[in-house]
Amino acid sequence: MDIKAFIESFSASLSSLGWYDAREIRTMAAYILKEVAGIESYKIIVSPEQELGQTVSAILQDITAQMAKGRPMQYVLGYEYFCGHKFNVSEGVLIPRPETEEIVRYVIAEAEVNALGGDMRILDLCTGSGCIAWSLAGALPGSHVWGCDISERALDIAKSQKIEDEVAGRVYFFRCDLLAVDALETIARVGKFDIVVSNPPYVCEGERSQMRPNVLDFEPEEALFVPNDEPLLFYERIAELSEGVLKEGGRLYFEVNEKFGAEVASMLGRSCFSGCEVVKDMFGKERMVKAKKIEKNGITVG
């Protein structure tokens, strides 16, 4: 099989799903060629008749067959890139998304600007693949990061990430059901934190119709959805837990449903937080909320 034959076969197979446009399909094909065969995208144009070899052709055919059944490309490949690192992913964890990279970069920038010490303690709630926890630890030398999740499968994947030994010695994972009555007790055993960050479930059940089957049929529902009548379910619970485990003046960061950024910030302002702010992402959407825990004397730091 040559490059042109793969592109044609891949395009025909994915077009039949009716989920992707031609440009998106071609982009995925180019990405797969580079990842599997090391073929740069320009060769699709200048060398379409380049033979791919029997082994590579077999791999590409298998990838095409799996994706033609709707399985997400990242699960088929077994990984996704996030903040410059390659993370293992499979059914059981959400696929890391570019918008989540933004909250990681934002936390890092604020930590550096506020000169938080090297012994900084960070908690990543609803850690999933661990991409946030690992990325923060890698970018903030000397920090110690804990990630927790309700899913044992997710925790196994988070622990499996192949990160530098120096970073691996500063990242820890544990199980916790944030909605359970003993959640605060479970987290408090680990200690107090300078930063709490979370990308919790925030897609309302009523938004299912707007999502593609490759998400609905393969990515874990428990990491995606909240009831229509409780859109702030996890934000309210995490705020409550953070009141108990954040140090005074500690910072809380959320990725949020763009429809509820202002509501999340308002909710935090009615609690033990100040400086509540909605932050827009690269597309101008309100996708992040930050706040600081009020100190006992009513003053926040930084």
PDB file of N, CA, C and O in Angstrom, residues 2-5 43-51:
ATOM      1  N   ASP A   2       0.518   2.240  -0.825  1.00  0.00           N
ATOM      2  CA  ASP A   2       1.270   3.485  -0.833  1.00  0.00           C
ATOM      3  C   ASP A   2       0.481   4.554  -0.064  1.00  0.00           C
ATOM      4  O   ASP A   2      -0.624   4.310   0.439  1.00  0.00           O
ATOM      5  N   ILE A   3       1.070   5.752   0.055  1.00  0.00           N
ATOM      6  CA  ILE A   3       0.454   6.828   0.823  1.00  0.00           C
ATOM      7  C   ILE A   3      -0.926   7.167   0.282  1.00  0.00           C
ATOM      8  O   ILE A   3      -1.902   7.310   1.033  1.00  0.00           O
ATOM      9  N   LYS A   4      -1.035   7.295  -1.045  1.00  0.00           N
ATOM     10  CA  LYS A   4      -2.305   7.664  -1.659  1.00  0.00           C
ATOM     11  C   LYS A   4      -3.390   6.640  -1.369  1.00  0.00           C
ATOM     12  O   LYS A   4      -4.530   6.998  -1.044  1.00  0.00           O
ATOM     13  N   ALA A   5      -3.036   5.371  -1.436  1.00  0.00           N
ATOM     14  CA  ALA A   5      -4.025   4.317  -1.186  1.00  0.00           C
ATOM     15  C   ALA A   5      -4.516   4.364   0.258  1.00  0.00           C
ATOM     16  O   ALA A   5      -5.716   4.151   0.525  1.00  0.00           O
ATOM     17  N   LYS A  43       4.854  14.991   2.313  1.00  0.00           N
ATOM     18  CA  LYS A  43       5.039  13.850   1.414  1.00  0.00           C
ATOM     19  C   LYS A  43       3.713  13.336   0.858  1.00  0.00           C
ATOM     20  O   LYS A  43       3.685  12.651  -0.152  1.00  0.00           O
ATOM     21  N   ILE A  44       2.612  13.675   1.538  1.00  0.00           N
ATOM     22  CA  ILE A  44       1.307  13.308   1.010  1.00  0.00           C
ATOM     23  C   ILE A  44       1.096  13.974  -0.345  1.00  0.00           C
ATOM     24  O   ILE A  44       0.458  13.411  -1.246  1.00  0.00           O
ATOM     25  N   ILE A  45       1.689  15.155  -0.488  1.00  0.00           N
ATOM     26  CA  ILE A  45       1.543  15.916  -1.734  1.00  0.00           C
ATOM     27  C   ILE A  45       2.631  15.564  -2.740  1.00  0.00           C
ATOM     28  O   ILE A  45       2.351  15.319  -3.913  1.00  0.00           O
ATOM     29  N   VAL A  46       3.895  15.516  -2.271  1.00  0.00           N
ATOM     30  CA  VAL A  46       5.010  15.352  -3.210  1.00  0.00           C
ATOM     31  C   VAL A  46       5.346  13.898  -3.513  1.00  0.00           C
ATOM     32  O   VAL A  46       5.942  13.598  -4.553  1.00  0.00           O
ATOM     33  N   SER A  47       4.974  12.974  -2.606  1.00  0.00           N
ATOM     34  CA  SER A  47       5.326  11.561  -2.834  1.00  0.00           C
ATOM     35  C   SER A  47       4.150  10.636  -2.539  1.00  0.00           C
ATOM     36  O   SER A  47       4.265   9.694  -1.746  1.00  0.00           O
ATOM     37  N   PRO A  48       2.993  10.864  -3.147  1.00  0.00           N
ATOM     38  CA  PRO A  48       1.816  10.042  -2.823  1.00  0.00           C
ATOM     39  C   PRO A  48       1.975   8.567  -3.176  1.00  0.00           C
ATOM     40  O   PRO A  48       1.247   7.730  -2.636  1.00  0.00           O
ATOM     41  N   GLU A  49       2.913   8.254  -4.062  1.00  0.00           N
ATOM     42  CA  GLU A  49       3.094   6.858  -4.463  1.00  0.00           C
ATOM     43  C   GLU A  49       4.177   6.146  -3.648  1.00  0.00           C
ATOM     44  O   GLU A  49       4.540   4.999  -3.958  1.00  0.00           O
ATOM     45  N   GLN A  50       4.661   6.792  -2.606  1.00  0.00           N
ATOM     46  CA  GLN A  50       5.672   6.154  -1.746  1.00  0.00           C
ATOM     47  C   GLN A  50       5.066   4.934  -1.059  1.00  0.00           C
ATOM     48  O   GLN A  50       4.036   5.010  -0.404  1.00  0.00           O
ATOM     49  N   GLU A  51       5.721   3.801  -1.198  1.00  0.00           N
ATOM     50  CA  GLU A  51       5.242   2.570  -0.573  1.00  0.00           C
ATOM     51  C   GLU A  51       5.462   2.617   0.938  1.00  0.00           C
ATOM     52  O   GLU A  51       6.474   3.133   1.413  1.00  0.00           O
TER      53      GLU A  51
END
